[in-house]
Amino acid sequence: MRTVSKKIFVVIKHEYRKIVLKWSFLIGTFLLPLMGILLSLIPVLVFSIKVEPMRLVIADPTGKIKSKFEKALNKSNSEGFSDLENESTESTQERREKRTPVADFILVDYSTDEKDEEQIQRELKAKILNGEIDAYIIIPRNFTDTSAKFELYSRRAEDVLLNSVINSALNRAVRAERLSKTNISEDELMSLMSKVNFSVKKISNEGEEKEGGSYFGVGFFIALLIYITLSIYGQTILSAVLEEKETRIAEILFSSAKPIELMIGKLIGVGLACLTQLAIWLFSALLILLFSLPYLLAKGFQIPQISPAAVILYLLYFLIGFFTYASVFALIGSAVTNMQEGGQFSLVPVSLMLVSFYLCLVVIRDPNSTISTVISVLPFSAPLAMPIRIIAETPPIWQIGLSMIVNVAAVFGIIWLSSRIYRVGMLMYGKRPTLPELFRWIRES
């Protein structure tokens, strides 16, 4: 028994080192978190950069909307892009000190008296070409009509933030002018159009109230993470088995250890490499989350409370899912003759994972339904579905126990089945076995 354990340990060590010392593993493990950190920092850096204010001319031949438009733009200058619709009671100096660079404008005076639209266009375009202004907008005479067309001519047309601020301010100004013909003020309209304060509370089986909604994203993230990880490392096992078969290393290895020892060692070694990479990714994600926490809390994001017991169950189901699908990939690798055939047959476990992933959407919507219970017990789908049920609302202990028993038994059954095919298939070359031959290998091994 000690000799068997030692042989398996040697295989585990070999497979683990072979994967984690590859440049592809190191790059994928550390570059992905680094990119995530950079992507979280870039928006902060971009919005902290001071940009040159836009010199804008509002040409209003009607003389009715320019003042309202300028007022709306000045509000964006003092309060920023996101607060364009909010009233402020602060002093002008206080608001200017808080102004957001992306919403900066310098309004340039321009007289439209006794000028037609063609002359206005010509003069303002010349001002842009001479560098006197950056942009201009001409208010059409029928600006209150829904068919009225507003066009902004700008040297900085690609600045979508400034364009959005101008669009918002223009809409507010035109709306105010339209409302001036009615008995409703703009403030009254904004009050009527304000959103209701709506939130979702989840009632647990124990009667406790919890914030709802945020668990959908967490559950979906867990299912997606398991799906992606199993897909990547399933293909890794398939490639490793085929490499040993094509190079005929398996013949040498079988003289030193039993096929079942080699297969179990390979699965555990690759699994440990997978957990190593996953741990680094999750640690990096935690750092990004901690860095972004003040911003998320300010936006009203609710951090789900996850118990240590739930984390342990996630890990157990991840391991169950890994060994379930990894055994199938190892079976395929030992049965086929080349990577092309392996890629074709790998569609079977990949399709099973994809179907299981989509079934998780049913579980997310109603984790306590009968179909969700069945999905969280069945092999192949349970490793993705049960973690979602646990984070949404912990199911009864007997359901978790039943799911564990069924899936652990399925893992041992699949490993036993795969090892019998693995034993014969690794020594077969040049001919893909038929289905009857596979059954014969299982019986005779």
Tab-separated table of C-alpha atoms in Angstrom:
chain	number	residue	atom	x	y	z
A	1	MET	CA	0.000	0.000	0.000
A	2	ARG	CA	2.858	2.348	0.850
A	3	THR	CA	4.504	1.549	-2.505
A	4	VAL	CA	1.265	2.343	-4.336
A	5	SER	CA	0.919	5.664	-2.505
A	6	LYS	CA	4.538	6.523	-3.278
A	7	LYS	CA	4.076	5.820	-6.987
A	8	ILE	CA	0.930	7.943	-7.130
A	9	PHE	CA	2.737	10.743	-5.285
A	10	VAL	CA	5.605	10.622	-7.806
A	11	VAL	CA	3.122	10.925	-10.696
A	12	ILE	CA	1.310	13.781	-8.931
A	13	LYS	CA	4.576	15.664	-8.400
A	14	HIS	CA	5.642	15.122	-12.010
A	15	GLU	CA	2.321	16.281	-13.489
A	16	TYR	CA	2.096	19.279	-11.173
A	17	ARG	CA	5.628	20.488	-11.917
A	18	LYS	CA	5.195	19.861	-15.635
A	19	ILE	CA	2.220	22.238	-15.739
A	20	VAL	CA	3.119	24.996	-13.263
A	21	LEU	CA	6.653	25.452	-14.635
A	22	LYS	CA	5.419	26.097	-18.170
A	23	TRP	CA	5.655	29.664	-19.425
A	24	SER	CA	2.064	29.463	-20.646
A	25	PHE	CA	0.874	28.631	-17.120
A	26	LEU	CA	2.912	31.418	-15.515
A	27	ILE	CA	1.785	33.977	-18.081
A	28	GLY	CA	-1.869	32.942	-17.832
A	29	THR	CA	-1.776	32.835	-14.037
A	30	PHE	CA	-0.161	36.204	-13.384
A	31	LEU	CA	-0.952	38.182	-16.537
A	32	LEU	CA	-4.728	37.777	-16.233
A	33	PRO	CA	-4.931	39.233	-12.680
A	34	LEU	CA	-2.523	41.995	-13.686
A	35	MET	CA	-4.763	42.880	-16.621
A	36	GLY	CA	-7.753	42.904	-14.269
A	37	ILE	CA	-5.994	45.292	-11.896
A	38	LEU	CA	-4.933	47.551	-14.768
A	39	LEU	CA	-8.455	47.568	-16.204
A	40	SER	CA	-9.818	48.623	-12.814
A	41	LEU	CA	-7.228	51.411	-12.530
A	42	ILE	CA	-7.439	52.776	-16.070
A	43	PRO	CA	-10.894	54.410	-15.665
A	44	VAL	CA	-9.728	56.112	-12.455
A	45	LEU	CA	-6.599	57.415	-14.180
A	46	VAL	CA	-8.483	58.512	-17.294
A	47	PHE	CA	-11.061	60.500	-15.344
A	48	SER	CA	-8.362	62.122	-13.210
A	49	ILE	CA	-6.641	63.597	-16.278
A	50	LYS	CA	-7.396	67.270	-16.760
A	51	VAL	CA	-8.628	67.959	-20.287
A	52	GLU	CA	-8.772	71.270	-22.096
A	53	PRO	CA	-12.227	72.873	-21.823
A	54	MET	CA	-14.268	72.943	-25.004
A	55	ARG	CA	-14.820	76.415	-26.478
A	56	LEU	CA	-18.429	76.237	-27.598
A	57	VAL	CA	-20.677	78.635	-29.484
A	58	ILE	CA	-24.448	78.330	-29.133
A	59	ALA	CA	-25.950	80.065	-32.148
A	60	ASP	CA	-29.634	80.704	-31.397
A	61	PRO	CA	-31.423	82.745	-34.065
A	62	THR	CA	-34.683	82.354	-32.096
A	63	GLY	CA	-33.231	83.874	-28.920
A	64	LYS	CA	-35.438	81.576	-26.815
A	65	ILE	CA	-33.269	78.661	-25.798
A	66	LYS	CA	-29.708	79.927	-25.544
A	67	SER	CA	-29.952	81.107	-21.929
A	68	LYS	CA	-31.526	77.826	-20.796
A	69	PHE	CA	-28.903	75.853	-22.728
A	70	GLU	CA	-26.059	77.870	-21.185
A	71	LYS	CA	-27.550	77.411	-17.721
A	72	ALA	CA	-27.682	73.631	-18.205
A	73	LEU	CA	-24.077	73.560	-19.457
A	74	ASN	CA	-22.892	75.766	-16.582
A	75	LYS	CA	-24.555	73.311	-14.233
A	76	SER	CA	-22.508	70.522	-15.817
A	77	ASN	CA	-19.374	72.665	-15.421
A	78	SER	CA	-19.943	73.038	-11.695
A	79	GLU	CA	-21.534	69.712	-10.793
A	80	GLY	CA	-20.151	67.235	-13.307
A	81	PHE	CA	-21.523	64.907	-15.888
A	82	SER	CA	-23.425	62.507	-13.649
A	83	ASP	CA	-25.258	65.223	-11.677
A	84	LEU	CA	-26.590	67.183	-14.630
A	85	GLU	CA	-30.194	66.712	-13.574
A	86	ASN	CA	-29.676	67.595	-9.885
A	87	GLU	CA	-30.186	71.016	-8.345
A	88	SER	CA	-27.413	72.418	-6.183
A	89	THR	CA	-27.546	74.827	-3.235
A	90	GLU	CA	-23.786	75.308	-3.048
A	91	SER	CA	-22.060	78.548	-3.935
A	92	THR	CA	-20.646	79.053	-7.413
A	93	GLN	CA	-17.085	78.951	-6.075
A	94	GLU	CA	-17.702	75.668	-4.228
A	95	ARG	CA	-19.236	74.124	-7.333
A	96	ARG	CA	-16.375	75.262	-9.544
A	97	GLU	CA	-13.866	73.653	-7.187
A	98	LYS	CA	-15.734	70.344	-7.569
A	99	ARG	CA	-16.196	70.471	-11.318
A	100	THR	CA	-15.452	67.409	-13.389
A	101	PRO	CA	-12.872	67.801	-16.189
A	102	VAL	CA	-14.945	65.821	-18.689
A	103	ALA	CA	-17.765	68.359	-18.410
A	104	ASP	CA	-15.734	71.595	-18.868
A	105	PHE	CA	-16.931	74.232	-21.332
A	106	ILE	CA	-16.068	77.801	-22.213
A	107	LEU	CA	-19.123	79.425	-23.785
A	108	VAL	CA	-18.042	81.877	-26.491
A	109	ASP	CA	-20.404	84.745	-27.331
A	110	TYR	CA	-21.622	85.023	-30.895
A	111	SER	CA	-24.300	87.326	-32.298
A	112	THR	CA	-26.771	85.960	-34.850
A	113	ASP	CA	-28.521	89.307	-35.442
A	114	GLU	CA	-29.505	89.893	-39.082
A	115	LYS	CA	-27.717	86.745	-40.233
A	116	ASP	CA	-29.193	83.822	-42.110
A	117	GLU	CA	-28.267	80.220	-41.340
A	118	GLU	CA	-25.865	79.966	-44.275
A	119	GLN	CA	-23.867	82.994	-43.091
A	120	ILE	CA	-23.830	81.669	-39.511
A	121	GLN	CA	-22.516	78.317	-40.738
A	122	ARG	CA	-19.816	79.968	-42.813
A	123	GLU	CA	-18.583	82.280	-40.047
A	124	LEU	CA	-18.566	79.626	-37.332
A	125	LYS	CA	-16.810	77.090	-39.532
A	126	ALA	CA	-14.126	79.717	-40.208
A	127	LYS	CA	-13.731	80.234	-36.451
A	128	ILE	CA	-13.140	76.493	-36.013
A	129	LEU	CA	-10.575	76.424	-38.809
A	130	ASN	CA	-8.805	79.468	-37.319
A	131	GLY	CA	-8.665	77.783	-33.918
A	132	GLU	CA	-10.874	80.394	-32.215
A	133	ILE	CA	-13.475	77.832	-31.088
A	134	ASP	CA	-13.725	74.049	-30.792
A	135	ALA	CA	-17.390	73.471	-31.565
A	136	TYR	CA	-20.684	75.135	-32.373
A	137	ILE	CA	-24.329	74.199	-32.486
A	138	ILE	CA	-27.058	76.074	-34.345
A	139	ILE	CA	-30.539	76.009	-32.824
A	140	PRO	CA	-33.161	75.414	-35.557
A	141	ARG	CA	-36.137	77.781	-35.650
A	142	ASN	CA	-38.563	74.886	-35.194
A	143	PHE	CA	-36.653	73.554	-32.169
A	144	THR	CA	-39.829	72.706	-30.217
A	145	ASP	CA	-41.012	70.321	-32.948
A	146	THR	CA	-40.200	66.643	-32.529
A	147	SER	CA	-38.850	66.659	-36.099
A	148	ALA	CA	-36.311	69.406	-35.324
A	149	LYS	CA	-32.730	68.422	-36.101
A	150	PHE	CA	-29.840	69.578	-33.890
A	151	GLU	CA	-26.287	69.162	-35.196
A	152	LEU	CA	-23.074	69.727	-33.274
A	153	TYR	CA	-20.059	70.664	-35.403
A	154	SER	CA	-16.862	69.948	-33.500
A	155	ARG	CA	-13.130	69.412	-33.849
A	156	ARG	CA	-13.462	66.974	-30.955
A	157	ALA	CA	-16.341	64.911	-32.294
A	158	GLU	CA	-14.790	61.726	-30.876
A	159	ASP	CA	-15.120	62.968	-27.275
A	160	VAL	CA	-18.238	60.996	-26.413
A	161	LEU	CA	-18.358	62.317	-22.833
A	162	LEU	CA	-18.556	65.957	-23.866
A	163	ASN	CA	-21.026	65.071	-26.604
A	164	SER	CA	-23.197	63.312	-24.042
A	165	VAL	CA	-23.112	66.324	-21.698
A	166	ILE	CA	-24.128	68.653	-24.536
A	167	ASN	CA	-26.911	66.285	-25.557
A	168	SER	CA	-28.247	66.106	-21.981
A	169	ALA	CA	-28.085	69.875	-21.522
A	170	LEU	CA	-29.792	70.451	-24.870
A	171	ASN	CA	-32.592	68.048	-24.004
A	172	ARG	CA	-33.117	69.805	-20.697
A	173	ALA	CA	-33.203	73.246	-22.305
A	174	VAL	CA	-35.635	72.221	-25.054
A	175	ARG	CA	-37.841	70.444	-22.529
A	176	ALA	CA	-37.920	73.560	-20.347
A	177	GLU	CA	-38.987	75.687	-23.321
A	178	ARG	CA	-41.721	73.233	-24.271
A	179	LEU	CA	-42.974	73.189	-20.677
A	180	SER	CA	-43.088	76.995	-20.589
A	181	LYS	CA	-46.177	76.745	-22.822
A	182	THR	CA	-47.960	74.622	-20.217
A	183	ASN	CA	-48.801	75.029	-16.548
A	184	ILE	CA	-46.141	72.489	-15.489
A	185	SER	CA	-42.705	73.666	-14.448
A	186	GLU	CA	-39.597	71.641	-15.183
A	187	ASP	CA	-39.071	70.945	-11.475
A	188	GLU	CA	-42.609	69.613	-11.198
A	189	LEU	CA	-42.049	67.413	-14.240
A	190	MET	CA	-38.789	66.065	-12.818
A	191	SER	CA	-40.604	65.272	-9.579
A	192	LEU	CA	-43.354	63.435	-11.476
A	193	MET	CA	-40.778	61.492	-13.508
A	194	SER	CA	-38.554	60.568	-10.558
A	195	LYS	CA	-38.078	56.851	-9.971
A	196	VAL	CA	-39.642	55.071	-7.024
A	197	ASN	CA	-37.326	53.718	-4.322
A	198	PHE	CA	-37.567	50.002	-5.082
A	199	SER	CA	-35.555	47.195	-3.483
A	200	VAL	CA	-35.830	43.420	-3.239
A	201	LYS	CA	-35.726	41.584	0.080
A	202	LYS	CA	-35.246	37.838	0.206
A	203	ILE	CA	-37.129	35.841	2.851
A	204	SER	CA	-35.211	32.723	3.898
A	205	ASN	CA	-36.797	29.522	5.174
A	206	GLU	CA	-36.036	30.723	8.718
A	207	GLY	CA	-37.887	33.995	8.108
A	208	GLU	CA	-34.761	36.140	7.900
A	209	GLU	CA	-34.679	39.136	5.565
A	210	LYS	CA	-31.699	39.529	3.242
A	211	GLU	CA	-30.888	41.784	0.333
A	212	GLY	CA	-31.863	40.050	-2.900
A	213	GLY	CA	-30.523	40.474	-6.410
A	214	SER	CA	-26.787	40.478	-5.708
A	215	TYR	CA	-26.822	36.680	-5.338
A	216	PHE	CA	-27.774	36.301	-8.996
A	217	GLY	CA	-24.467	37.805	-10.102
A	218	VAL	CA	-22.435	35.833	-7.568
A	219	GLY	CA	-24.156	32.564	-8.494
A	220	PHE	CA	-23.674	33.202	-12.194
A	221	PHE	CA	-20.004	34.074	-11.601
A	222	ILE	CA	-19.406	30.833	-9.659
A	223	ALA	CA	-21.035	28.723	-12.379
A	224	LEU	CA	-19.086	30.539	-15.107
A	225	LEU	CA	-15.792	30.169	-13.218
A	226	ILE	CA	-16.289	26.426	-12.738
A	227	TYR	CA	-17.317	26.000	-16.384
A	228	ILE	CA	-14.289	27.879	-17.760
A	229	THR	CA	-11.834	26.147	-15.414
A	230	LEU	CA	-13.142	22.662	-16.183
A	231	SER	CA	-13.057	23.383	-19.922
A	232	ILE	CA	-9.443	24.572	-19.830
A	233	TYR	CA	-8.039	21.824	-17.624
A	234	GLY	CA	-10.121	19.087	-19.210
A	235	GLN	CA	-8.391	19.901	-22.482
A	236	THR	CA	-5.061	19.937	-20.601
A	237	ILE	CA	-5.604	16.351	-19.436
A	238	LEU	CA	-6.694	15.287	-22.916
A	239	SER	CA	-3.506	16.752	-24.415
A	240	ALA	CA	-1.283	15.212	-21.718
A	241	VAL	CA	-2.745	11.723	-22.209
A	242	LEU	CA	-2.473	11.951	-25.998
A	243	GLU	CA	1.118	13.191	-25.745
A	244	GLU	CA	2.112	10.158	-23.674
A	245	LYS	CA	0.290	7.869	-26.074
A	246	GLU	CA	1.724	9.342	-29.285
A	247	THR	CA	5.288	9.426	-27.930
A	248	ARG	CA	4.834	5.897	-26.499
A	249	ILE	CA	5.978	7.009	-23.063
A	250	ALA	CA	3.005	5.098	-21.648
A	251	GLU	CA	4.724	1.785	-22.465
A	252	ILE	CA	7.637	2.743	-20.213
A	253	LEU	CA	5.399	4.167	-17.486
A	254	PHE	CA	3.236	1.032	-17.370
A	255	SER	CA	6.332	-0.992	-16.502
A	256	SER	CA	6.803	1.098	-13.343
A	257	ALA	CA	3.239	1.706	-12.182
A	258	LYS	CA	-0.255	0.420	-12.748
A	259	PRO	CA	-2.506	2.281	-15.217
A	260	ILE	CA	-4.925	3.213	-12.422
A	261	GLU	CA	-2.034	4.706	-10.426
A	262	LEU	CA	-0.867	6.718	-13.420
A	263	MET	CA	-4.360	7.951	-14.155
A	264	ILE	CA	-5.166	8.953	-10.571
A	265	GLY	CA	-1.770	10.627	-10.202
A	266	LYS	CA	-2.306	12.532	-13.434
A	267	LEU	CA	-5.791	13.694	-12.395
A	268	ILE	CA	-4.646	14.825	-8.945
A	269	GLY	CA	-1.509	16.529	-10.293
A	270	VAL	CA	-3.432	18.492	-12.904
A	271	GLY	CA	-6.137	19.214	-10.330
A	272	LEU	CA	-3.597	20.712	-7.923
A	273	ALA	CA	-2.197	22.880	-10.715
A	274	CYS	CA	-5.738	23.996	-11.472
A	275	LEU	CA	-6.376	24.862	-7.813
A	276	THR	CA	-3.077	26.766	-7.660
A	277	GLN	CA	-4.037	28.933	-10.604
A	278	LEU	CA	-7.575	29.374	-9.321
A	279	ALA	CA	-6.333	30.417	-5.870
A	280	ILE	CA	-4.081	33.089	-7.401
A	281	TRP	CA	-6.938	34.365	-9.556
A	282	LEU	CA	-9.360	34.517	-6.613
A	283	PHE	CA	-6.786	36.254	-4.412
A	284	SER	CA	-6.229	38.825	-7.163
A	285	ALA	CA	-9.990	39.252	-7.577
A	286	LEU	CA	-10.247	39.850	-3.826
A	287	LEU	CA	-7.598	42.569	-4.034
A	288	ILE	CA	-9.455	44.216	-6.920
A	289	LEU	CA	-12.711	43.987	-4.950
A	290	LEU	CA	-11.124	45.574	-1.874
A	291	PHE	CA	-9.692	48.362	-4.032
A	292	SER	CA	-13.098	48.964	-5.657
A	293	LEU	CA	-15.136	48.506	-2.458
A	294	PRO	CA	-15.669	52.224	-1.650
A	295	TYR	CA	-16.907	52.862	-5.193
A	296	LEU	CA	-19.180	49.780	-5.164
A	297	LEU	CA	-20.681	50.680	-1.788
A	298	ALA	CA	-21.279	54.247	-2.976
A	299	LYS	CA	-23.216	52.827	-5.928
A	300	GLY	CA	-25.361	50.733	-3.583
A	301	PHE	CA	-23.759	47.379	-4.364
A	302	GLN	CA	-24.565	44.791	-1.707
A	303	ILE	CA	-21.715	42.442	-0.724
A	304	PRO	CA	-23.171	38.933	-0.268
A	305	GLN	CA	-22.419	37.222	3.019
A	306	ILE	CA	-20.789	33.827	2.354
A	307	SER	CA	-20.175	31.501	5.299
A	308	PRO	CA	-16.986	29.399	5.684
A	309	ALA	CA	-19.114	26.238	5.427
A	310	ALA	CA	-20.399	27.417	2.046
A	311	VAL	CA	-16.823	28.020	0.841
A	312	ILE	CA	-15.870	24.459	1.847
A	313	LEU	CA	-18.880	23.086	-0.033
A	314	TYR	CA	-17.924	25.123	-3.128
A	315	LEU	CA	-14.451	23.602	-3.025
A	316	LEU	CA	-15.835	20.068	-2.629
A	317	TYR	CA	-18.202	20.483	-5.559
A	318	PHE	CA	-15.445	21.984	-7.645
A	319	LEU	CA	-13.276	18.923	-6.963
A	320	ILE	CA	-16.193	16.613	-7.758
A	321	GLY	CA	-16.786	18.429	-11.033
A	322	PHE	CA	-13.101	18.402	-11.884
A	323	PHE	CA	-12.620	14.665	-11.354
A	324	THR	CA	-15.906	13.880	-13.137
A	325	TYR	CA	-15.066	15.738	-16.321
A	326	ALA	CA	-11.294	15.158	-16.154
A	327	SER	CA	-11.872	11.387	-16.083
A	328	VAL	CA	-14.006	11.647	-19.213
A	329	PHE	CA	-11.301	13.680	-20.968
A	330	ALA	CA	-8.685	11.093	-19.918
A	331	LEU	CA	-10.913	8.316	-21.264
A	332	ILE	CA	-11.201	10.115	-24.611
A	333	GLY	CA	-7.453	10.739	-24.759
A	334	SER	CA	-6.652	7.059	-24.217
A	335	ALA	CA	-9.212	5.847	-26.764
A	336	VAL	CA	-8.393	8.100	-29.751
A	337	THR	CA	-5.267	8.037	-31.884
A	338	ASN	CA	-4.479	11.727	-32.449
A	339	MET	CA	-5.344	15.249	-31.311
A	340	GLN	CA	-7.772	15.831	-34.175
A	341	GLU	CA	-9.910	12.894	-33.095
A	342	GLY	CA	-9.543	13.981	-29.478
A	343	GLY	CA	-10.874	17.421	-30.338
A	344	GLN	CA	-13.897	15.910	-32.049
A	345	PHE	CA	-14.777	13.579	-29.173
A	346	SER	CA	-14.103	16.255	-26.553
A	347	LEU	CA	-17.306	17.901	-27.751
A	348	VAL	CA	-19.150	15.320	-25.629
A	349	PRO	CA	-17.921	16.527	-22.190
A	350	VAL	CA	-17.847	20.137	-23.381
A	351	SER	CA	-21.496	19.849	-24.455
A	352	LEU	CA	-22.376	18.304	-21.094
A	353	MET	CA	-20.716	21.251	-19.351
A	354	LEU	CA	-22.490	23.741	-21.593
A	355	VAL	CA	-25.903	22.152	-20.999
A	356	SER	CA	-25.205	22.077	-17.250
A	357	PHE	CA	-24.204	25.743	-17.356
A	358	TYR	CA	-27.449	26.743	-19.081
A	359	LEU	CA	-29.442	24.640	-16.615
A	360	CYS	CA	-27.890	26.798	-13.900
A	361	LEU	CA	-29.973	29.709	-15.190
A	362	VAL	CA	-33.060	27.739	-14.129
A	363	VAL	CA	-31.517	27.207	-10.699
A	364	ILE	CA	-30.659	30.903	-10.336
A	365	ARG	CA	-34.260	31.943	-11.054
A	366	ASP	CA	-35.887	29.434	-8.681
A	367	PRO	CA	-33.350	27.537	-6.524
A	368	ASN	CA	-36.012	25.687	-4.506
A	369	SER	CA	-38.051	24.266	-7.381
A	370	THR	CA	-38.260	20.536	-8.060
A	371	ILE	CA	-36.298	20.813	-11.306
A	372	SER	CA	-33.543	22.790	-9.523
A	373	THR	CA	-33.331	20.061	-6.888
A	374	VAL	CA	-33.002	17.381	-9.574
A	375	ILE	CA	-30.364	19.386	-11.473
A	376	SER	CA	-28.336	19.851	-8.272
A	377	VAL	CA	-28.289	16.086	-7.601
A	378	LEU	CA	-27.590	14.653	-11.058
A	379	PRO	CA	-23.949	13.930	-11.990
A	380	PHE	CA	-22.308	16.380	-14.426
A	381	SER	CA	-24.786	19.192	-13.585
A	382	ALA	CA	-24.572	19.114	-9.762
A	383	PRO	CA	-21.011	20.580	-9.526
A	384	LEU	CA	-22.283	23.740	-11.232
A	385	ALA	CA	-25.841	23.871	-9.870
A	386	MET	CA	-25.475	23.050	-6.172
A	387	PRO	CA	-23.047	25.940	-5.375
A	388	ILE	CA	-25.644	28.323	-6.825
A	389	ARG	CA	-28.382	26.865	-4.615
A	390	ILE	CA	-26.107	27.123	-1.585
A	391	ILE	CA	-25.331	30.806	-2.132
A	392	ALA	CA	-28.946	31.704	-2.949
A	393	GLU	CA	-30.488	29.789	-0.061
A	394	THR	CA	-28.912	26.791	1.622
A	395	PRO	CA	-30.968	23.710	0.682
A	396	PRO	CA	-31.934	21.053	3.259
A	397	ILE	CA	-29.022	19.007	4.576
A	398	TRP	CA	-30.470	15.796	3.162
A	399	GLN	CA	-30.408	17.260	-0.367
A	400	ILE	CA	-26.753	18.271	-0.017
A	401	GLY	CA	-25.949	14.829	1.417
A	402	LEU	CA	-27.824	13.036	-1.369
A	403	SER	CA	-26.088	15.172	-3.987
A	404	MET	CA	-22.683	14.430	-2.442
A	405	ILE	CA	-23.295	10.670	-2.267
A	406	VAL	CA	-24.611	10.451	-5.840
A	407	ASN	CA	-21.812	12.534	-7.312
A	408	VAL	CA	-18.948	10.983	-5.329
A	409	ALA	CA	-20.230	7.549	-6.391
A	410	ALA	CA	-20.411	8.825	-9.976
A	411	VAL	CA	-16.808	10.076	-9.751
A	412	PHE	CA	-15.535	6.690	-8.558
A	413	GLY	CA	-17.614	4.933	-11.216
A	414	ILE	CA	-16.338	7.154	-14.027
A	415	ILE	CA	-12.725	6.858	-12.812
A	416	TRP	CA	-13.067	3.056	-12.607
A	417	LEU	CA	-14.583	2.940	-16.101
A	418	SER	CA	-11.998	5.322	-17.527
A	419	SER	CA	-9.090	3.439	-15.954
A	420	ARG	CA	-10.138	0.164	-17.607
A	421	ILE	CA	-10.279	1.818	-21.025
A	422	TYR	CA	-7.108	3.770	-20.192
A	423	ARG	CA	-5.207	0.546	-19.482
A	424	VAL	CA	-5.812	-0.919	-22.952
A	425	GLY	CA	-6.265	2.253	-24.972
A	426	MET	CA	-2.868	3.726	-24.074
A	427	LEU	CA	-1.176	0.739	-25.745
A	428	MET	CA	-3.318	0.811	-28.915
A	429	TYR	CA	-1.949	2.735	-31.896
A	430	GLY	CA	-3.120	3.615	-35.387
A	431	LYS	CA	-6.724	2.430	-35.017
A	432	ARG	CA	-9.634	4.110	-33.328
A	433	PRO	CA	-11.641	1.567	-31.300
A	434	THR	CA	-15.291	0.922	-32.040
A	435	LEU	CA	-17.966	1.004	-29.355
A	436	PRO	CA	-18.112	-2.831	-29.044
A	437	GLU	CA	-14.327	-2.872	-28.616
A	438	LEU	CA	-14.563	-0.338	-25.785
A	439	PHE	CA	-17.095	-2.552	-23.992
A	440	ARG	CA	-14.776	-5.528	-24.503
A	441	TRP	CA	-11.873	-3.578	-22.976
A	442	ILE	CA	-14.027	-2.812	-19.936
A	443	ARG	CA	-14.999	-6.472	-19.490
A	444	GLU	CA	-11.514	-7.889	-20.028
A	445	SER	CA	-9.464	-5.346	-18.052
